[in-house]
Amino acid sequence: MLFISSAIFKVFISFSITHGPAIKIKGKLFEIENLFKSILGEIILDKYNFCEPLGKSGKDPILMFSKKKEEMYLGGAGAISNHISQFSKKVKLCSTVGSFNNYRNFIKKNISKNVIPKLFTKKNSPTIEKQKYLDHVSLNKII
């Protein structure tokens, strides 16, 4: 079955109004669904650290924060393959993970069921992590 997000649906409706019958467009969407897609790229782990400001340090001219919680999401080629898998039966993902801190279990847990991951180990290297620090109330970026 083809899953169509609301954004794709809006494009579908506006295109069908200006370019002809919706049945032709629907057929093209089903053609896309049956194609086999391959994604080649780096998996990035997006870590979001939610913090509470404590105030200025007495000794140093810097602000102090208390970490409240951390959330991690699949980014980079992993996120792209998950998005493409919403309108495709099969997606193959070829990427690398580091030899230490490789997060293989996290990646396999957070990848869509119709994505086939082929992960190669990169020696003497970690898996790429990107960290952001946010105020836990306003969700504004701190750093």
PDB file of C-alpha atoms in Angstrom:
ATOM      1  CA  MET A   1       0.000   0.000   0.000  1.00  0.00           C
ATOM      2  CA  LEU A   2       1.227   3.470  -0.815  1.00  0.00           C
ATOM      3  CA  PHE A   3       1.475   5.928   2.074  1.00  0.00           C
ATOM      4  CA  ILE A   4       1.109   9.547   1.011  1.00  0.00           C
ATOM      5  CA  SER A   5       2.062  12.296   3.457  1.00  0.00           C
ATOM      6  CA  SER A   6      -0.065  15.423   3.692  1.00  0.00           C
ATOM      7  CA  ALA A   7       2.608  17.471   1.869  1.00  0.00           C
ATOM      8  CA  ILE A   8       2.681  15.031  -1.047  1.00  0.00           C
ATOM      9  CA  PHE A   9      -1.125  14.963  -1.079  1.00  0.00           C
ATOM     10  CA  LYS A  10      -1.288  18.779  -1.361  1.00  0.00           C
ATOM     11  CA  VAL A  11       1.140  18.726  -4.299  1.00  0.00           C
ATOM     12  CA  PHE A  12      -0.855  15.883  -5.859  1.00  0.00           C
ATOM     13  CA  ILE A  13      -4.144  17.838  -5.649  1.00  0.00           C
ATOM     14  CA  SER A  14      -2.701  21.119  -6.920  1.00  0.00           C
ATOM     15  CA  PHE A  15      -0.905  19.349  -9.788  1.00  0.00           C
ATOM     16  CA  SER A  16      -4.026  17.403 -10.779  1.00  0.00           C
ATOM     17  CA  ILE A  17      -6.090  20.592 -10.939  1.00  0.00           C
ATOM     18  CA  THR A  18      -3.625  22.318 -13.278  1.00  0.00           C
ATOM     19  CA  HIS A  19      -2.244  19.364 -15.288  1.00  0.00           C
ATOM     20  CA  GLY A  20      -5.110  16.984 -15.898  1.00  0.00           C
ATOM     21  CA  PRO A  21      -6.717  13.867 -14.525  1.00  0.00           C
ATOM     22  CA  ALA A  22      -5.649  12.649 -11.123  1.00  0.00           C
ATOM     23  CA  ILE A  23      -5.709   9.048 -12.323  1.00  0.00           C
ATOM     24  CA  LYS A  24      -2.579   9.647 -14.462  1.00  0.00           C
ATOM     25  CA  ILE A  25      -0.730  11.136 -11.498  1.00  0.00           C
ATOM     26  CA  LYS A  26      -1.817   8.288  -9.232  1.00  0.00           C
ATOM     27  CA  GLY A  27      -0.375   5.844 -11.762  1.00  0.00           C
ATOM     28  CA  LYS A  28       2.964   7.656 -11.713  1.00  0.00           C
ATOM     29  CA  LEU A  29       3.039   7.506  -7.911  1.00  0.00           C
ATOM     30  CA  PHE A  30       2.528   3.742  -8.025  1.00  0.00           C
ATOM     31  CA  GLU A  31       5.359   3.445 -10.574  1.00  0.00           C
ATOM     32  CA  ILE A  32       7.644   5.251  -8.121  1.00  0.00           C
ATOM     33  CA  GLU A  33       6.551   2.914  -5.324  1.00  0.00           C
ATOM     34  CA  ASN A  34       7.749  -0.158  -7.236  1.00  0.00           C
ATOM     35  CA  LEU A  35      11.193   1.212  -8.074  1.00  0.00           C
ATOM     36  CA  PHE A  36      14.124  -0.022  -5.979  1.00  0.00           C
ATOM     37  CA  LYS A  37      15.964   2.888  -4.382  1.00  0.00           C
ATOM     38  CA  SER A  38      19.538   2.960  -3.080  1.00  0.00           C
ATOM     39  CA  ILE A  39      20.870   5.579  -0.687  1.00  0.00           C
ATOM     40  CA  LEU A  40      24.610   6.035  -0.241  1.00  0.00           C
ATOM     41  CA  GLY A  41      25.824   8.417   2.448  1.00  0.00           C
ATOM     42  CA  GLU A  42      26.862   9.049   6.024  1.00  0.00           C
ATOM     43  CA  ILE A  43      24.605   8.201   8.934  1.00  0.00           C
ATOM     44  CA  ILE A  44      24.584  11.023  11.457  1.00  0.00           C
ATOM     45  CA  LEU A  45      23.227  10.698  14.977  1.00  0.00           C
ATOM     46  CA  ASP A  46      21.444  13.886  16.038  1.00  0.00           C
ATOM     47  CA  LYS A  47      21.604  14.325  19.820  1.00  0.00           C
ATOM     48  CA  TYR A  48      19.438  16.960  21.467  1.00  0.00           C
ATOM     49  CA  ASN A  49      20.420  17.979  25.007  1.00  0.00           C
ATOM     50  CA  PHE A  50      17.661  19.797  26.886  1.00  0.00           C
ATOM     51  CA  CYS A  51      19.105  22.073  29.569  1.00  0.00           C
ATOM     52  CA  GLU A  52      18.000  24.467  32.288  1.00  0.00           C
ATOM     53  CA  PRO A  53      19.985  27.692  32.810  1.00  0.00           C
ATOM     54  CA  LEU A  54      21.462  27.992  36.318  1.00  0.00           C
ATOM     55  CA  GLY A  55      23.024  31.426  35.987  1.00  0.00           C
ATOM     56  CA  LYS A  56      26.474  32.922  35.631  1.00  0.00           C
ATOM     57  CA  SER A  57      29.438  31.157  37.172  1.00  0.00           C
ATOM     58  CA  GLY A  58      31.030  32.983  40.112  1.00  0.00           C
ATOM     59  CA  LYS A  59      34.581  32.386  38.934  1.00  0.00           C
ATOM     60  CA  ASP A  60      34.300  32.443  35.143  1.00  0.00           C
ATOM     61  CA  PRO A  61      32.385  34.707  32.729  1.00  0.00           C
ATOM     62  CA  ILE A  62      30.252  31.834  31.402  1.00  0.00           C
ATOM     63  CA  LEU A  63      26.672  30.678  31.866  1.00  0.00           C
ATOM     64  CA  MET A  64      26.048  27.389  33.669  1.00  0.00           C
ATOM     65  CA  PHE A  65      23.385  24.881  32.609  1.00  0.00           C
ATOM     66  CA  SER A  66      21.927  21.730  34.104  1.00  0.00           C
ATOM     67  CA  LYS A  67      21.193  18.911  31.645  1.00  0.00           C
ATOM     68  CA  LYS A  68      17.593  17.708  32.032  1.00  0.00           C
ATOM     69  CA  LYS A  69      17.318  15.077  29.308  1.00  0.00           C
ATOM     70  CA  GLU A  70      18.818  13.874  26.045  1.00  0.00           C
ATOM     71  CA  GLU A  71      17.090  12.590  22.902  1.00  0.00           C
ATOM     72  CA  MET A  72      18.778  10.957  19.926  1.00  0.00           C
ATOM     73  CA  TYR A  73      17.456  10.712  16.361  1.00  0.00           C
ATOM     74  CA  LEU A  74      18.690   9.106  13.176  1.00  0.00           C
ATOM     75  CA  GLY A  75      19.987  11.741  10.773  1.00  0.00           C
ATOM     76  CA  GLY A  76      21.873  12.025   7.504  1.00  0.00           C
ATOM     77  CA  ALA A  77      21.450   9.130   5.074  1.00  0.00           C
ATOM     78  CA  GLY A  78      19.461   7.220   7.728  1.00  0.00           C
ATOM     79  CA  ALA A  79      16.812   9.944   7.894  1.00  0.00           C
ATOM     80  CA  ILE A  80      16.694  10.244   4.093  1.00  0.00           C
ATOM     81  CA  SER A  81      16.176   6.497   3.670  1.00  0.00           C
ATOM     82  CA  ASN A  82      13.381   6.553   6.282  1.00  0.00           C
ATOM     83  CA  HIS A  83      11.638   9.381   4.407  1.00  0.00           C
ATOM     84  CA  ILE A  84      11.950   7.651   1.036  1.00  0.00           C
ATOM     85  CA  SER A  85      10.677   4.389   2.530  1.00  0.00           C
ATOM     86  CA  GLN A  86       7.305   6.074   3.124  1.00  0.00           C
ATOM     87  CA  PHE A  87       6.544   5.872  -0.592  1.00  0.00           C
ATOM     88  CA  SER A  88       8.673   2.929  -1.678  1.00  0.00           C
ATOM     89  CA  LYS A  89       8.463  -0.816  -1.094  1.00  0.00           C
ATOM     90  CA  LYS A  90      12.233  -1.274  -0.715  1.00  0.00           C
ATOM     91  CA  VAL A  91      15.130   1.051   0.002  1.00  0.00           C
ATOM     92  CA  LYS A  92      18.751  -0.055   0.302  1.00  0.00           C
ATOM     93  CA  LEU A  93      20.995   2.025   2.573  1.00  0.00           C
ATOM     94  CA  CYS A  94      24.789   1.788   2.241  1.00  0.00           C
ATOM     95  CA  SER A  95      26.681   3.659   4.932  1.00  0.00           C
ATOM     96  CA  THR A  96      29.538   3.479   7.403  1.00  0.00           C
ATOM     97  CA  VAL A  97      29.628   3.327  11.179  1.00  0.00           C
ATOM     98  CA  GLY A  98      32.648   3.846  13.372  1.00  0.00           C
ATOM     99  CA  SER A  99      34.671   1.033  14.905  1.00  0.00           C
ATOM    100  CA  PHE A 100      33.911   2.501  18.349  1.00  0.00           C
ATOM    101  CA  ASN A 101      30.612   4.085  19.388  1.00  0.00           C
ATOM    102  CA  ASN A 102      29.036   2.545  16.306  1.00  0.00           C
ATOM    103  CA  TYR A 103      25.395   2.563  17.554  1.00  0.00           C
ATOM    104  CA  ARG A 104      24.442  -0.374  15.280  1.00  0.00           C
ATOM    105  CA  ASN A 105      21.586  -1.435  17.576  1.00  0.00           C
ATOM    106  CA  PHE A 106      20.187   2.116  17.687  1.00  0.00           C
ATOM    107  CA  ILE A 107      20.379   2.415  13.893  1.00  0.00           C
ATOM    108  CA  LYS A 108      18.666  -0.945  13.294  1.00  0.00           C
ATOM    109  CA  LYS A 109      15.961  -0.091  15.838  1.00  0.00           C
ATOM    110  CA  ASN A 110      15.233   3.316  14.254  1.00  0.00           C
ATOM    111  CA  ILE A 111      15.396   2.388  10.582  1.00  0.00           C
ATOM    112  CA  SER A 112      12.125   1.666   8.750  1.00  0.00           C
ATOM    113  CA  LYS A 113      11.184  -1.970   8.180  1.00  0.00           C
ATOM    114  CA  ASN A 114      11.424  -1.692   4.387  1.00  0.00           C
ATOM    115  CA  VAL A 115      14.947  -0.201   4.517  1.00  0.00           C
ATOM    116  CA  ILE A 116      17.724  -2.752   4.022  1.00  0.00           C
ATOM    117  CA  PRO A 117      20.804  -1.389   5.818  1.00  0.00           C
ATOM    118  CA  LYS A 118      24.292  -2.400   4.674  1.00  0.00           C
ATOM    119  CA  LEU A 119      26.627  -0.894   7.254  1.00  0.00           C
ATOM    120  CA  PHE A 120      30.406  -0.985   6.819  1.00  0.00           C
ATOM    121  CA  THR A 121      32.766  -0.411   9.751  1.00  0.00           C
ATOM    122  CA  LYS A 122      35.173   2.511   9.452  1.00  0.00           C
ATOM    123  CA  LYS A 123      38.370   1.638  11.347  1.00  0.00           C
ATOM    124  CA  ASN A 124      39.714   3.938  14.068  1.00  0.00           C
ATOM    125  CA  SER A 125      36.753   6.266  13.769  1.00  0.00           C
ATOM    126  CA  PRO A 126      33.509   6.969  15.662  1.00  0.00           C
ATOM    127  CA  THR A 127      30.058   7.171  14.144  1.00  0.00           C
ATOM    128  CA  ILE A 128      29.273  10.829  13.392  1.00  0.00           C
ATOM    129  CA  GLU A 129      27.352  12.543  16.207  1.00  0.00           C
ATOM    130  CA  LYS A 130      25.913  16.043  16.035  1.00  0.00           C
ATOM    131  CA  GLN A 131      24.906  17.615  19.344  1.00  0.00           C
ATOM    132  CA  LYS A 132      22.568  20.528  19.945  1.00  0.00           C
ATOM    133  CA  TYR A 133      21.840  22.188  23.275  1.00  0.00           C
ATOM    134  CA  LEU A 134      18.346  23.572  23.806  1.00  0.00           C
ATOM    135  CA  ASP A 135      16.540  25.359  26.613  1.00  0.00           C
ATOM    136  CA  HIS A 136      14.126  22.717  27.947  1.00  0.00           C
ATOM    137  CA  VAL A 137      11.223  25.187  28.303  1.00  0.00           C
ATOM    138  CA  SER A 138      11.412  27.442  25.221  1.00  0.00           C
ATOM    139  CA  LEU A 139      13.318  24.920  23.000  1.00  0.00           C
ATOM    140  CA  ASN A 140      15.577  27.784  21.870  1.00  0.00           C
ATOM    141  CA  LYS A 141      19.132  26.873  20.916  1.00  0.00           C
ATOM    142  CA  ILE A 142      21.635  27.639  23.658  1.00  0.00           C
ATOM    143  CA  ILE A 143      24.821  26.845  21.786  1.00  0.00           C
TER     144      ILE A 143
END
